[in-house]
Amino acid sequence: MARISDKALDEKTKKTVCKRMKMARLAARMTLDEAAKKIGHENSTQLSLNEKGERLLPLYSLVKLCDIYGVSLDWMTGRINDPIAEPFEVTQGVITNVVAQ
């Protein structure tokens, strides 16, 4: 399977995920160790590397963190800017704007 990649977009997304991952953890008032244990890691090394932008977690771990922190995956990945918005709310706004035009 071929992978189509836009390196600039990939880097921007990575920075967004890493920055928001730390923001969400701090907002949830959790330490790196607490968050790491909740997603099944023995220590906080991998999570720390992610927050620094040196690595990215696998999708299933990122989804678990979103659930733990109470934010949407769309927000964590930079697709929307409201951390507590439901994806259908965002979609409704887009559809309403298109219909209005």
Short mmCIF file of N, CA and C in Angstrom, two decimals:
data_model
loop_
_atom_site.label_atom_id
_atom_site.label_comp_id
_atom_site.label_asym_id
_atom_site.label_seq_id
_atom_site.Cartn_x
_atom_site.Cartn_y
_atom_site.Cartn_z
N MET A 1 0.84 -1.17 0.00
CA MET A 1 0.00 0.00 0.00
C MET A 1 0.89 1.23 0.00
N ALA A 2 0.62 2.14 -0.91
CA ALA A 2 1.41 3.37 -1.02
C ALA A 2 0.94 4.37 0.02
N ARG A 3 1.85 5.14 0.52
CA ARG A 3 1.53 6.20 1.48
C ARG A 3 1.79 7.54 0.82
N ILE A 4 0.75 8.33 0.73
CA ILE A 4 0.88 9.66 0.17
C ILE A 4 1.12 10.60 1.35
N SER A 5 2.18 11.38 1.26
CA SER A 5 2.55 12.20 2.40
C SER A 5 2.87 13.63 1.98
N ASP A 6 2.48 14.53 2.82
CA ASP A 6 2.83 15.93 2.68
C ASP A 6 3.67 16.24 3.92
N LYS A 7 4.98 16.30 3.77
CA LYS A 7 5.87 16.45 4.92
C LYS A 7 5.58 17.69 5.76
N ALA A 8 5.25 18.80 5.10
CA ALA A 8 4.96 20.03 5.84
C ALA A 8 3.69 19.85 6.68
N LEU A 9 2.66 19.24 6.09
CA LEU A 9 1.42 19.00 6.81
C LEU A 9 1.64 17.99 7.93
N ASP A 10 2.41 16.95 7.66
CA ASP A 10 2.73 15.95 8.68
C ASP A 10 3.41 16.60 9.87
N GLU A 11 4.36 17.47 9.63
CA GLU A 11 5.10 18.14 10.71
C GLU A 11 4.19 19.08 11.49
N LYS A 12 3.33 19.80 10.79
CA LYS A 12 2.39 20.71 11.45
C LYS A 12 1.43 19.92 12.34
N THR A 13 0.92 18.82 11.83
CA THR A 13 0.00 17.98 12.59
C THR A 13 0.70 17.41 13.82
N LYS A 14 1.93 16.96 13.64
CA LYS A 14 2.70 16.41 14.75
C LYS A 14 2.89 17.46 15.85
N LYS A 15 3.25 18.67 15.46
CA LYS A 15 3.44 19.75 16.45
C LYS A 15 2.13 20.04 17.18
N THR A 16 1.03 20.06 16.43
CA THR A 16 -0.27 20.33 17.03
C THR A 16 -0.64 19.25 18.04
N VAL A 17 -0.49 18.00 17.64
CA VAL A 17 -0.82 16.88 18.53
C VAL A 17 0.02 16.94 19.79
N CYS A 18 1.30 17.16 19.65
CA CYS A 18 2.21 17.17 20.80
C CYS A 18 1.87 18.32 21.75
N LYS A 19 1.62 19.48 21.20
CA LYS A 19 1.29 20.66 22.02
C LYS A 19 -0.04 20.45 22.74
N ARG A 20 -1.04 19.97 22.02
CA ARG A 20 -2.36 19.79 22.62
C ARG A 20 -2.39 18.64 23.60
N MET A 21 -1.56 17.63 23.37
CA MET A 21 -1.48 16.51 24.30
C MET A 21 -1.06 17.02 25.68
N LYS A 22 -0.06 17.88 25.69
CA LYS A 22 0.42 18.42 26.96
C LYS A 22 -0.62 19.36 27.57
N MET A 23 -1.22 20.20 26.73
CA MET A 23 -2.25 21.12 27.23
C MET A 23 -3.40 20.36 27.89
N ALA A 24 -3.85 19.29 27.24
CA ALA A 24 -4.97 18.51 27.77
C ALA A 24 -4.59 17.82 29.08
N ARG A 25 -3.38 17.30 29.14
CA ARG A 25 -2.93 16.64 30.37
C ARG A 25 -2.88 17.63 31.52
N LEU A 26 -2.32 18.80 31.26
CA LEU A 26 -2.23 19.82 32.32
C LEU A 26 -3.62 20.29 32.74
N ALA A 27 -4.53 20.45 31.77
CA ALA A 27 -5.90 20.85 32.10
C ALA A 27 -6.60 19.79 32.94
N ALA A 28 -6.25 18.52 32.71
CA ALA A 28 -6.83 17.41 33.47
C ALA A 28 -6.13 17.24 34.83
N ARG A 29 -5.10 18.06 35.06
CA ARG A 29 -4.33 18.03 36.31
C ARG A 29 -3.74 16.65 36.60
N MET A 30 -3.11 16.11 35.56
CA MET A 30 -2.47 14.80 35.68
C MET A 30 -0.98 14.94 35.45
N THR A 31 -0.23 14.09 36.13
CA THR A 31 1.21 14.03 35.87
C THR A 31 1.44 13.12 34.67
N LEU A 32 2.64 13.19 34.13
CA LEU A 32 2.99 12.27 33.04
C LEU A 32 2.85 10.82 33.49
N ASP A 33 3.31 10.52 34.70
CA ASP A 33 3.23 9.15 35.21
C ASP A 33 1.79 8.66 35.32
N GLU A 34 0.91 9.52 35.82
CA GLU A 34 -0.50 9.14 35.96
C GLU A 34 -1.12 8.85 34.60
N ALA A 35 -0.88 9.75 33.65
CA ALA A 35 -1.45 9.57 32.32
C ALA A 35 -0.90 8.31 31.65
N ALA A 36 0.40 8.11 31.77
CA ALA A 36 1.03 6.94 31.15
C ALA A 36 0.44 5.64 31.70
N LYS A 37 0.26 5.58 33.00
CA LYS A 37 -0.29 4.37 33.62
C LYS A 37 -1.73 4.12 33.15
N LYS A 38 -2.49 5.19 32.97
CA LYS A 38 -3.89 5.04 32.54
C LYS A 38 -4.00 4.48 31.12
N ILE A 39 -2.97 4.68 30.29
CA ILE A 39 -3.04 4.11 28.94
C ILE A 39 -2.23 2.82 28.83
N GLY A 40 -1.76 2.31 29.99
CA GLY A 40 -1.12 1.01 30.01
C GLY A 40 0.40 1.01 29.86
N HIS A 41 1.03 2.17 29.98
CA HIS A 41 2.49 2.23 29.90
C HIS A 41 3.08 2.05 31.30
N GLU A 42 4.23 1.42 31.39
CA GLU A 42 4.87 1.20 32.69
C GLU A 42 5.47 2.48 33.26
N ASN A 43 5.94 3.36 32.37
CA ASN A 43 6.51 4.63 32.83
C ASN A 43 6.14 5.72 31.84
N SER A 44 6.60 6.93 32.14
CA SER A 44 6.16 8.08 31.35
C SER A 44 7.09 8.44 30.20
N THR A 45 8.09 7.64 29.92
CA THR A 45 9.08 7.98 28.90
C THR A 45 8.44 8.23 27.54
N GLN A 46 7.63 7.31 27.06
CA GLN A 46 7.01 7.47 25.73
C GLN A 46 6.11 8.69 25.67
N LEU A 47 5.33 8.89 26.72
CA LEU A 47 4.43 10.04 26.75
C LEU A 47 5.23 11.34 26.78
N SER A 48 6.31 11.36 27.52
CA SER A 48 7.18 12.54 27.57
C SER A 48 7.77 12.84 26.19
N LEU A 49 8.24 11.82 25.51
CA LEU A 49 8.80 12.00 24.16
C LEU A 49 7.74 12.54 23.20
N ASN A 50 6.51 12.11 23.39
CA ASN A 50 5.41 12.61 22.55
C ASN A 50 5.14 14.08 22.81
N GLU A 51 5.08 14.45 24.06
CA GLU A 51 4.81 15.85 24.39
C GLU A 51 5.93 16.77 23.93
N LYS A 52 7.13 16.25 23.82
CA LYS A 52 8.27 17.04 23.34
C LYS A 52 8.34 17.09 21.82
N GLY A 53 7.53 16.28 21.16
CA GLY A 53 7.52 16.27 19.70
C GLY A 53 8.53 15.32 19.08
N GLU A 54 9.09 14.46 19.86
CA GLU A 54 10.10 13.53 19.35
C GLU A 54 9.50 12.24 18.80
N ARG A 55 8.29 11.93 19.21
CA ARG A 55 7.59 10.73 18.74
C ARG A 55 6.11 11.01 18.69
N LEU A 56 5.37 10.12 18.05
CA LEU A 56 3.91 10.17 18.08
C LEU A 56 3.38 8.83 18.59
N LEU A 57 2.39 8.91 19.44
CA LEU A 57 1.76 7.70 19.96
C LEU A 57 0.98 7.00 18.86
N PRO A 58 0.79 5.70 18.98
CA PRO A 58 -0.11 5.01 18.06
C PRO A 58 -1.53 5.55 18.26
N LEU A 59 -2.34 5.43 17.24
CA LEU A 59 -3.69 5.97 17.27
C LEU A 59 -4.50 5.47 18.47
N TYR A 60 -4.43 4.18 18.77
CA TYR A 60 -5.24 3.66 19.87
C TYR A 60 -4.85 4.29 21.20
N SER A 61 -3.57 4.61 21.41
CA SER A 61 -3.14 5.28 22.64
C SER A 61 -3.62 6.73 22.66
N LEU A 62 -3.59 7.37 21.51
CA LEU A 62 -4.06 8.75 21.40
C LEU A 62 -5.56 8.83 21.70
N VAL A 63 -6.31 7.86 21.20
CA VAL A 63 -7.76 7.82 21.47
C VAL A 63 -8.00 7.62 22.97
N LYS A 64 -7.23 6.74 23.60
CA LYS A 64 -7.37 6.53 25.05
C LYS A 64 -7.09 7.83 25.81
N LEU A 65 -6.04 8.54 25.41
CA LEU A 65 -5.72 9.81 26.08
C LEU A 65 -6.85 10.82 25.92
N CYS A 66 -7.42 10.89 24.72
CA CYS A 66 -8.54 11.81 24.50
C CYS A 66 -9.69 11.48 25.45
N ASP A 67 -9.98 10.20 25.61
CA ASP A 67 -11.04 9.78 26.52
C ASP A 67 -10.70 10.16 27.97
N ILE A 68 -9.48 9.93 28.36
CA ILE A 68 -9.04 10.23 29.73
C ILE A 68 -9.08 11.73 30.00
N TYR A 69 -8.63 12.52 29.03
CA TYR A 69 -8.57 13.97 29.21
C TYR A 69 -9.91 14.66 28.93
N GLY A 70 -10.85 13.95 28.33
CA GLY A 70 -12.16 14.52 28.04
C GLY A 70 -12.15 15.49 26.86
N VAL A 71 -11.32 15.22 25.88
CA VAL A 71 -11.28 16.05 24.67
C VAL A 71 -11.52 15.17 23.45
N SER A 72 -11.87 15.79 22.35
CA SER A 72 -12.14 15.01 21.14
C SER A 72 -10.84 14.75 20.37
N LEU A 73 -10.83 13.69 19.62
CA LEU A 73 -9.69 13.38 18.76
C LEU A 73 -9.53 14.45 17.69
N ASP A 74 -10.65 15.01 17.23
CA ASP A 74 -10.58 16.09 16.25
C ASP A 74 -9.83 17.30 16.82
N TRP A 75 -10.08 17.62 18.09
CA TRP A 75 -9.36 18.73 18.70
C TRP A 75 -7.87 18.39 18.86
N MET A 76 -7.60 17.19 19.36
CA MET A 76 -6.22 16.78 19.62
C MET A 76 -5.39 16.83 18.34
N THR A 77 -5.99 16.51 17.21
CA THR A 77 -5.24 16.49 15.95
C THR A 77 -5.31 17.81 15.18
N GLY A 78 -5.99 18.81 15.74
CA GLY A 78 -6.02 20.12 15.11
C GLY A 78 -7.11 20.31 14.06
N ARG A 79 -8.04 19.37 13.97
CA ARG A 79 -9.11 19.50 12.98
C ARG A 79 -10.15 20.52 13.41
N ILE A 80 -10.33 20.69 14.72
CA ILE A 80 -11.21 21.73 15.26
C ILE A 80 -10.47 22.43 16.39
N ASN A 81 -10.94 23.61 16.77
CA ASN A 81 -10.24 24.37 17.80
C ASN A 81 -10.95 24.42 19.14
N ASP A 82 -12.10 23.79 19.25
CA ASP A 82 -12.83 23.75 20.52
C ASP A 82 -12.62 22.38 21.16
N PRO A 83 -11.92 22.31 22.29
CA PRO A 83 -11.59 21.01 22.87
C PRO A 83 -12.78 20.18 23.34
N ILE A 84 -13.92 20.82 23.56
CA ILE A 84 -15.06 20.04 24.05
C ILE A 84 -16.21 19.94 23.04
N ALA A 85 -16.00 20.44 21.84
CA ALA A 85 -17.05 20.37 20.81
C ALA A 85 -17.21 18.93 20.33
N GLU A 86 -18.43 18.59 20.04
CA GLU A 86 -18.71 17.29 19.44
C GLU A 86 -18.53 17.43 17.93
N PRO A 87 -17.95 16.44 17.27
CA PRO A 87 -17.74 16.53 15.82
C PRO A 87 -19.01 16.86 15.04
N PHE A 88 -20.17 16.33 15.46
CA PHE A 88 -21.40 16.61 14.72
C PHE A 88 -21.77 18.08 14.81
N GLU A 89 -21.40 18.76 15.93
CA GLU A 89 -21.68 20.19 16.04
C GLU A 89 -20.90 20.97 14.99
N VAL A 90 -19.66 20.60 14.82
CA VAL A 90 -18.80 21.27 13.84
C VAL A 90 -19.33 21.01 12.43
N THR A 91 -19.71 19.78 12.15
CA THR A 91 -20.24 19.42 10.84
C THR A 91 -21.53 20.16 10.57
N GLN A 92 -22.37 20.29 11.57
CA GLN A 92 -23.63 21.02 11.39
C GLN A 92 -23.37 22.45 10.97
N GLY A 93 -22.39 23.09 11.58
CA GLY A 93 -22.05 24.47 11.22
C GLY A 93 -21.60 24.58 9.79
N VAL A 94 -20.79 23.64 9.35
CA VAL A 94 -20.30 23.65 7.97
C VAL A 94 -21.46 23.47 7.00
N ILE A 95 -22.33 22.52 7.30
CA ILE A 95 -23.48 22.25 6.42
C ILE A 95 -24.40 23.47 6.38
N THR A 96 -24.66 24.08 7.52
CA THR A 96 -25.52 25.26 7.59
C THR A 96 -24.94 26.39 6.74
N ASN A 97 -23.63 26.61 6.81
CA ASN A 97 -23.00 27.66 6.02
C ASN A 97 -23.10 27.39 4.53
N VAL A 98 -22.91 26.15 4.14
CA VAL A 98 -23.00 25.80 2.72
C VAL A 98 -24.43 25.98 2.22
N VAL A 99 -25.40 25.54 2.98
CA VAL A 99 -26.80 25.67 2.59
C VAL A 99 -27.19 27.14 2.50
N ALA A 100 -26.70 27.95 3.44
CA ALA A 100 -27.02 29.38 3.45
C ALA A 100 -26.48 30.10 2.21
N GLN A 101 -25.37 29.61 1.69
CA GLN A 101 -24.77 30.24 0.52
C GLN A 101 -25.56 29.86 -0.71
#
